[in-house]
Amino acid sequence: MLRRPEYRKALVFCGLIGVPVSLIAFWFLVAMHELEQLVWIDWPRDLGWKQAPWWWGFPLLLVAGVAVGLVVTRLPGLGGHIPAAGLHSGGITKNSLPGVVLAALFSLPLGAVLGPEAPLMALGTGLALLFASFVRAPQTPASTALLGAAGAASAISALLGNPVVGAVLLMEVAGVGGPQLFAVMLPALLSSGIGALVFTGFGRWTGLQTGSLNIGLPKPPLLDAGDVLWALLMAPAIALLIHGAFVGGRFVAGFVSSRTVRNTTVCALGAAGCIALDTVTTGRSPADVALSGQATLARLASDPHAWSVGALTAVLVFKAIAYTLCLGSLRGGPVFPALFLGGATGALLAPLPGFGLVPAMAAGMAASATAALRLPVSSVVLVVLLLGNVDTVPVVVLAVVVSFVLVELLPQGPRIPAFSESPAGRAPRRESSRP
């Protein structure tokens, strides 16, 4: 393939479009962050409140629901991927770009319990195809798929800050290797995780050294039997929580497929109600339940003792419900809210005998990311990147395998229907083959 001139040209072009796509993705993320800070932190303080009041989410999500409903019904592309269908590539054209950008702008900063990864991937795909049309590149199915994947990878790498994670994620999302990839990688992941546990434990028991790649960075406490046991028990529970949210999101998508503007607004207001209930119950900021949870997860990890058992329980309940409503109605990605729910569950259960905070949150995030993504290798790489160490990788791998096997065996819920209020003449969007 490398000897074919057309492939080499496509490779060079993909490298070139990575520059503008990543720059646009960077400024898109900056805009999302600044708008979230403005709406949820600066405006309440400017109005004299220490934090946003309990009712703050209602007007914001009212606007979000109406705007996203109008984008879905009036613009091509349904505003991008429906989050309840999972993270996937394809289905995006250059004509979808305005709808993708507008739906994300009205969803993410205004409180949707979703992340920016799906809009970023759609933005990267659409921009790559747009730039290809500018230079009149050949439009074949193979070239379109290649350019779309390259644009999506460039955009998602801007979010994750790591090109390896972006490449691995797109490899699994695009289905490179087909179902056999999962059939091969799953037992390999499991055996490598168990091998790491045995090797680490045996070296610890004997006191003997075989040499390692350690360069002297500080380590968290060594894993012990309690960490492994609790992680194996916790992973199925978290997988069920996230899978239940996705099944519920599919029912919500069916609800908003007719009378889309009205029903999308109803679901957005339902998410606002969850935000309000958490604030009234705990007295904490509405942003704990609203938004993707990326910033809140960082605060939780840095100071878990600032959260009481009641606050953690409340945020898990209300954010899970809001997440379910947003998965089927608004636009965004499913990953970061799932990571927060997994991490918060780990922090809640960390005081169990023999369980540590770091392995608890690591296993929780691994199980939740896998249940949301259905991409085991990407979930391992993503969680390890977030943790910043490799000492918890064995429990991460075990949690990923348990979660992946469980959610693949469970009923997947209803199919996401076509939207009845789509513009005339536009064919219903082809549904992703991934649950």
Coordinates of C-alpha atoms in Angstrom, one line a residue:
M1 CA 0.0 0.0 0.0
L2 CA 2.8 2.4 0.8
R3 CA 4.1 1.9 -2.8
R4 CA 0.9 3.2 -4.2
P5 CA 1.1 6.9 -5.2
E6 CA -2.5 7.7 -4.3
Y7 CA -2.0 6.3 -0.8
R8 CA 1.2 8.4 -0.2
K9 CA -0.7 11.5 -1.4
A10 CA -3.5 10.7 1.0
L11 CA -1.0 10.3 3.8
V12 CA 0.6 13.7 3.1
F13 CA -2.8 15.3 2.8
C14 CA -3.9 13.8 6.2
G15 CA -0.8 15.3 7.8
L16 CA -1.5 18.7 6.3
I17 CA -5.1 18.8 7.4
G18 CA -4.1 17.8 10.9
V19 CA -2.7 21.4 11.4
P20 CA -5.9 23.4 10.8
V21 CA -8.2 20.8 12.3
S22 CA -6.2 20.6 15.5
L23 CA -6.1 24.4 15.7
I24 CA -9.8 24.7 15.2
A25 CA -10.4 21.9 17.7
F26 CA -8.2 23.8 20.2
W27 CA -10.1 27.0 20.0
F28 CA -13.4 25.1 20.1
L29 CA -12.4 23.6 23.4
V30 CA -11.2 27.0 24.7
A31 CA -14.6 28.5 23.7
M32 CA -16.4 25.7 25.6
H33 CA -14.3 26.1 28.7
E34 CA -14.6 29.9 28.7
L35 CA -18.3 29.8 28.2
E36 CA -18.8 27.2 31.0
Q37 CA -16.7 29.4 33.3
L38 CA -18.7 32.5 32.3
V39 CA -22.1 31.0 32.7
W40 CA -21.7 28.8 35.8
I41 CA -19.0 30.8 37.8
D42 CA -18.6 34.4 36.7
W43 CA -22.2 35.4 36.1
P44 CA -23.5 34.1 39.5
R45 CA -20.7 35.9 41.2
D46 CA -21.3 39.1 39.3
L47 CA -24.9 38.9 40.4
G48 CA -23.8 38.7 44.1
W49 CA -24.0 34.9 44.8
K50 CA -21.2 32.9 46.2
Q51 CA -22.2 30.1 43.8
A52 CA -25.0 29.6 41.3
P53 CA -28.4 29.3 43.0
W54 CA -30.4 26.0 42.8
W55 CA -32.7 27.2 40.0
W56 CA -29.8 28.3 37.8
G57 CA -30.0 25.4 35.4
F58 CA -33.7 25.9 34.5
P59 CA -33.4 28.9 32.2
L60 CA -30.1 27.7 30.7
L61 CA -31.4 24.2 29.9
L62 CA -34.7 25.7 28.6
V63 CA -32.6 27.6 26.0
A64 CA -30.5 24.5 25.3
G65 CA -33.6 22.2 24.8
V66 CA -35.3 24.6 22.4
A67 CA -32.1 25.4 20.5
V68 CA -31.0 21.8 20.1
G69 CA -34.5 20.8 19.0
L70 CA -34.5 23.5 16.3
V71 CA -31.1 22.5 15.1
V72 CA -32.1 18.8 14.9
T73 CA -35.2 19.6 12.9
R74 CA -34.0 22.4 10.7
L75 CA -30.4 21.7 9.8
P76 CA -28.8 18.7 8.1
G77 CA -27.1 16.0 10.2
L78 CA -29.4 16.1 13.3
G79 CA -26.8 18.2 15.1
G80 CA -24.3 15.4 15.2
H81 CA -24.2 12.0 16.8
I82 CA -26.9 11.0 19.3
P83 CA -25.0 10.3 22.5
A84 CA -27.1 7.3 23.4
A85 CA -25.8 5.5 20.3
G86 CA -22.3 5.6 21.8
L87 CA -19.1 7.1 20.4
H88 CA -18.6 6.2 16.8
S89 CA -17.3 7.6 13.5
G90 CA -19.2 8.1 10.2
G91 CA -22.5 9.7 9.4
I92 CA -21.0 13.2 9.3
T93 CA -20.6 15.3 6.1
K94 CA -19.3 18.8 5.5
N95 CA -22.9 20.0 5.3
S96 CA -23.4 18.7 8.9
L97 CA -20.8 21.2 10.3
P98 CA -23.1 24.1 11.2
G99 CA -25.5 21.9 13.0
V100 CA -22.8 20.1 14.9
V101 CA -21.2 23.3 16.1
L102 CA -24.5 25.0 17.1
A103 CA -25.9 21.9 18.9
A104 CA -22.6 21.6 20.9
L105 CA -22.6 25.4 21.7
F106 CA -26.1 25.3 23.0
S107 CA -25.7 21.9 24.8
L108 CA -22.3 21.8 26.6
P109 CA -21.9 25.3 28.2
L110 CA -25.5 25.5 29.2
G111 CA -25.4 22.4 31.5
A112 CA -25.8 19.3 29.4
V113 CA -24.4 16.3 31.2
L114 CA -22.2 15.4 28.3
G115 CA -18.6 15.8 27.2
P116 CA -17.1 17.5 24.1
E117 CA -15.5 14.4 22.5
A118 CA -18.3 13.4 20.1
P119 CA -18.8 17.0 18.7
L120 CA -15.0 17.2 18.4
M121 CA -14.8 14.0 16.4
A122 CA -17.7 15.1 14.2
L123 CA -16.1 18.6 13.8
G124 CA -12.8 17.0 12.8
T125 CA -14.5 14.7 10.3
G126 CA -16.5 17.5 8.7
L127 CA -13.5 19.8 8.5
A128 CA -11.4 17.2 6.8
L129 CA -14.0 16.6 4.2
L130 CA -14.5 20.3 3.7
F131 CA -10.8 20.9 3.2
A132 CA -10.7 18.0 0.7
S133 CA -13.5 19.6 -1.3
F134 CA -11.6 22.8 -1.4
V135 CA -8.6 21.2 -3.1
R136 CA -10.9 18.9 -5.2
A137 CA -9.4 15.7 -3.8
P138 CA -10.9 12.5 -5.3
Q139 CA -14.1 11.6 -3.5
T140 CA -14.2 7.8 -3.2
P141 CA -15.6 5.8 -0.3
A142 CA -12.2 4.7 0.8
S143 CA -10.7 8.2 0.7
T144 CA -13.7 9.7 2.5
A145 CA -13.4 7.2 5.3
L146 CA -9.6 7.7 5.5
L147 CA -9.9 11.5 5.6
G148 CA -12.8 11.5 8.0
A149 CA -10.9 9.2 10.4
A150 CA -7.8 11.3 10.2
G151 CA -9.7 14.5 10.9
A152 CA -11.5 12.9 13.9
A153 CA -8.2 11.6 15.3
S154 CA -6.6 15.0 15.0
A155 CA -9.5 16.7 16.8
I156 CA -9.9 14.2 19.6
S157 CA -6.1 14.3 20.3
A158 CA -6.5 18.0 21.0
L159 CA -8.9 17.0 23.8
L160 CA -7.0 14.1 25.2
G161 CA -3.6 15.7 24.8
N162 CA -2.0 12.5 23.6
P163 CA -1.8 11.3 20.0
V164 CA -1.5 7.6 21.0
V165 CA -4.9 7.7 22.8
G166 CA -6.5 9.4 19.8
A167 CA -5.1 6.8 17.4
V168 CA -6.1 3.8 19.5
L169 CA -9.6 5.3 20.1
L170 CA -10.2 5.9 16.4
M171 CA -8.9 2.4 15.6
E172 CA -11.5 0.8 17.8
V173 CA -14.3 3.3 17.0
A174 CA -13.8 2.8 13.3
G175 CA -13.9 -1.0 13.8
V176 CA -10.5 -1.7 12.3
G177 CA -10.1 -5.4 12.4
G178 CA -13.8 -6.0 12.9
P179 CA -15.3 -8.1 15.7
Q180 CA -12.2 -10.3 15.7
L181 CA -10.2 -7.4 17.1
F182 CA -12.2 -7.6 20.4
A183 CA -12.1 -11.4 20.3
V184 CA -8.3 -11.3 20.2
M185 CA -7.7 -8.3 22.5
L186 CA -10.0 -9.2 25.3
P187 CA -8.3 -12.4 26.4
A188 CA -4.9 -10.7 25.8
L189 CA -5.9 -7.9 28.2
L190 CA -7.2 -10.3 30.8
S191 CA -4.2 -12.5 30.8
S192 CA -1.8 -9.6 30.9
G193 CA -3.6 -8.0 33.8
I194 CA -3.6 -11.3 35.8
G195 CA 0.1 -11.8 34.8
A196 CA 0.9 -8.3 36.1
L197 CA -0.8 -9.1 39.4
V198 CA 1.0 -12.4 39.9
F199 CA 4.3 -11.0 38.9
T200 CA 4.0 -8.0 41.2
G201 CA 2.7 -10.1 44.1
F202 CA 5.4 -12.8 43.7
G203 CA 8.2 -10.3 43.6
R204 CA 6.8 -8.6 46.7
W205 CA 6.5 -11.9 48.6
T206 CA 10.1 -13.1 47.7
G207 CA 11.9 -9.8 47.9
L208 CA 13.8 -10.8 44.7
Q209 CA 14.2 -8.4 41.7
T210 CA 14.2 -9.2 38.0
G211 CA 14.9 -5.7 36.8
S212 CA 12.3 -3.2 35.6
L213 CA 11.7 -0.1 33.5
N214 CA 11.1 2.0 36.6
I215 CA 12.9 5.4 36.3
G216 CA 12.4 6.4 39.9
L217 CA 9.0 8.3 39.8
P218 CA 7.1 8.2 43.1
K219 CA 4.5 5.4 43.4
P220 CA 1.2 5.0 45.0
P221 CA 0.8 2.3 47.6
L222 CA 1.2 -1.3 46.2
L223 CA -1.9 -3.1 45.3
D224 CA -3.0 -5.8 47.7
A225 CA -5.7 -8.5 47.7
G226 CA -8.4 -6.2 49.1
D227 CA -7.9 -3.8 46.1
V228 CA -8.3 -6.6 43.6
L229 CA -11.3 -8.2 45.3
W230 CA -13.2 -5.0 45.8
A231 CA -12.4 -3.8 42.3
L232 CA -13.8 -7.1 40.9
L233 CA -17.0 -6.6 42.9
M234 CA -17.4 -2.9 42.1
A235 CA -16.8 -3.2 38.3
P236 CA -20.1 -5.0 37.6
A237 CA -22.1 -2.6 39.6
I238 CA -20.7 0.4 37.8
A239 CA -21.1 -1.3 34.5
L240 CA -24.8 -1.9 35.3
L241 CA -25.2 1.8 36.3
I242 CA -23.7 3.1 33.0
H243 CA -25.4 0.5 30.8
G244 CA -28.7 1.4 32.5
A245 CA -28.1 5.0 31.6
F246 CA -27.5 4.2 28.0
V247 CA -30.6 2.0 27.8
G248 CA -32.6 4.8 29.4
G249 CA -31.0 7.2 26.9
R250 CA -32.3 5.1 24.0
F251 CA -35.8 5.3 25.4
V252 CA -35.4 9.1 25.7
A253 CA -34.2 9.2 22.1
G254 CA -37.3 7.5 21.0
F255 CA -39.4 9.9 23.1
V256 CA -37.8 13.0 21.4
S257 CA -37.9 11.5 17.9
S258 CA -41.5 12.9 17.5
R259 CA -42.4 16.4 18.5
T260 CA -38.6 16.9 18.7
V261 CA -38.5 20.6 19.9
R262 CA -41.0 20.1 22.6
N263 CA -39.8 16.8 23.9
T264 CA -36.1 17.8 23.8
T265 CA -37.0 20.8 25.9
V266 CA -38.9 18.6 28.4
C267 CA -35.9 16.3 28.8
A268 CA -33.5 19.3 29.2
L269 CA -35.8 20.7 31.9
G270 CA -35.8 17.3 33.6
A271 CA -32.0 17.4 33.7
A272 CA -32.3 20.9 35.2
G273 CA -34.6 19.5 37.9
C274 CA -31.9 16.9 38.8
I275 CA -29.4 19.7 39.1
A276 CA -31.7 21.7 41.3
L277 CA -32.5 18.7 43.6
D278 CA -28.8 18.0 44.1
T279 CA -28.1 21.6 45.1
V280 CA -31.1 21.8 47.5
T281 CA -30.1 18.4 49.0
T282 CA -26.4 19.0 49.5
G283 CA -25.9 22.8 49.4
R284 CA -23.1 22.3 46.9
S285 CA -22.7 24.0 43.5
P286 CA -25.1 23.1 40.7
A287 CA -22.1 22.5 38.5
D288 CA -21.5 19.2 40.4
V289 CA -24.3 17.6 38.4
A290 CA -24.4 19.9 35.4
L291 CA -21.7 19.8 32.6
S292 CA -19.4 16.9 31.8
G293 CA -17.9 16.4 35.2
Q294 CA -14.3 16.7 33.9
A295 CA -13.4 19.6 36.2
T296 CA -15.4 18.2 39.1
L297 CA -13.7 14.8 38.8
A298 CA -10.3 16.6 39.2
R299 CA -11.5 18.4 42.3
L300 CA -12.8 15.1 43.7
A301 CA -9.6 13.3 43.1
S302 CA -7.5 16.1 44.7
D303 CA -9.7 16.5 47.8
P304 CA -12.0 13.5 48.3
H305 CA -12.5 14.3 52.0
A306 CA -14.4 17.5 51.0
W307 CA -17.3 15.3 49.9
S308 CA -19.5 13.6 52.5
V309 CA -21.1 10.2 51.9
G310 CA -24.4 12.0 51.4
A311 CA -23.0 14.4 48.9
L312 CA -21.4 11.6 46.9
T313 CA -24.5 9.5 47.0
A314 CA -26.7 12.5 45.9
V315 CA -24.4 13.5 43.0
L316 CA -24.3 9.8 41.8
V317 CA -28.1 9.6 41.8
F318 CA -29.0 12.9 40.3
K319 CA -26.1 13.1 37.8
A320 CA -26.9 9.5 36.5
I321 CA -30.6 10.6 35.9
A322 CA -29.6 13.8 34.2
Y323 CA -27.0 11.9 32.2
T324 CA -29.7 9.5 31.0
L325 CA -31.9 12.4 29.9
C326 CA -29.1 14.2 28.1
L327 CA -27.9 11.0 26.3
G328 CA -31.1 10.8 24.3
S329 CA -32.0 14.4 23.8
L330 CA -29.0 16.9 23.7
R331 CA -25.7 16.7 21.9
G332 CA -22.3 15.9 23.2
G333 CA -20.1 12.9 24.1
P334 CA -20.8 10.1 26.6
V335 CA -17.3 9.6 28.0
F336 CA -16.6 12.2 30.7
P337 CA -19.8 12.0 32.6
A338 CA -19.3 8.2 32.7
L339 CA -15.8 8.7 34.0
F340 CA -17.1 11.0 36.8
L341 CA -19.8 8.5 37.8
G342 CA -17.2 5.7 38.0
G343 CA -14.7 7.9 39.9
A344 CA -17.3 9.1 42.3
T345 CA -18.4 5.5 43.0
G346 CA -14.8 4.6 43.6
A347 CA -14.4 7.5 46.1
L348 CA -17.6 6.5 47.8
L349 CA -16.5 2.9 48.3
A350 CA -12.8 3.6 49.0
P351 CA -13.2 3.4 52.8
L352 CA -14.1 -0.3 52.5
P353 CA -11.6 -2.5 54.4
G354 CA -8.5 -3.1 52.3
F355 CA -9.6 -0.7 49.6
G356 CA -7.5 2.4 48.6
L357 CA -8.7 5.6 47.1
V358 CA -6.4 5.4 44.0
P359 CA -7.2 1.8 43.0
A360 CA -10.9 2.4 43.8
M361 CA -11.2 5.4 41.5
A362 CA -9.0 3.7 38.9
A363 CA -11.2 0.6 38.7
G364 CA -14.4 2.7 38.9
M365 CA -13.3 4.9 35.9
A366 CA -12.1 1.9 34.0
A367 CA -15.4 0.1 34.4
S368 CA -17.5 3.2 33.6
A369 CA -15.5 4.2 30.5
T370 CA -15.7 0.7 29.1
A371 CA -19.5 0.5 29.7
A372 CA -19.9 3.8 27.9
L373 CA -17.4 3.3 25.0
R374 CA -17.5 -0.5 24.5
L375 CA -13.8 -0.1 23.6
P376 CA -11.6 -2.0 26.0
V377 CA -8.2 -1.1 24.8
S378 CA -9.0 2.6 24.5
S379 CA -10.5 2.6 28.0
V380 CA -7.4 1.1 29.5
V381 CA -5.2 3.7 27.7
L382 CA -7.5 6.6 28.6
V383 CA -7.7 5.7 32.3
V384 CA -4.0 5.2 32.6
L385 CA -3.4 8.5 31.0
L386 CA -5.8 10.2 33.5
L387 CA -4.1 8.5 36.5
G388 CA -0.6 9.4 35.5
N389 CA 0.9 6.1 36.8
V390 CA 1.1 2.5 35.8
D391 CA 0.9 0.8 39.2
T392 CA -2.8 0.5 39.1
V393 CA -3.0 -0.9 35.6
P394 CA -3.8 -4.5 36.7
V395 CA -7.0 -3.5 38.5
V396 CA -7.8 -1.2 35.6
V397 CA -7.5 -4.1 33.1
L398 CA -9.5 -6.5 35.3
A399 CA -12.3 -3.9 35.7
V400 CA -12.3 -3.2 31.9
V401 CA -12.6 -6.9 31.0
V402 CA -15.4 -7.5 33.6
S403 CA -17.3 -4.4 32.5
F404 CA -16.9 -5.2 28.8
V405 CA -18.1 -8.8 29.0
L406 CA -21.1 -7.8 31.2
V407 CA -22.4 -5.0 29.0
E408 CA -22.0 -7.0 25.8
L409 CA -24.1 -9.8 27.3
L410 CA -26.9 -7.6 28.6
P411 CA -29.9 -6.5 26.5
Q412 CA -29.1 -3.3 24.6
G413 CA -32.4 -1.6 24.8
P414 CA -34.5 -0.3 21.8
R415 CA -33.0 0.9 18.6
I416 CA -32.7 4.7 18.2
P417 CA -35.5 5.7 15.7
A418 CA -35.3 8.1 12.9
F419 CA -36.5 11.7 13.7
S420 CA -39.9 12.4 12.2
E421 CA -39.4 16.2 12.0
S422 CA -36.2 16.0 9.8
P423 CA -36.2 18.4 6.8
A424 CA -38.0 17.2 3.8
G425 CA -36.0 15.2 1.3
R426 CA -33.4 14.1 3.8
A427 CA -33.1 10.4 4.3
P428 CA -33.1 9.1 7.8
R429 CA -29.7 8.9 9.3
R430 CA -28.2 5.4 9.1
E431 CA -27.9 4.0 12.6
S432 CA -24.5 3.0 14.0
S433 CA -23.9 -0.8 14.2
R434 CA -22.3 -0.2 17.6
P435 CA -24.8 -0.3 20.5

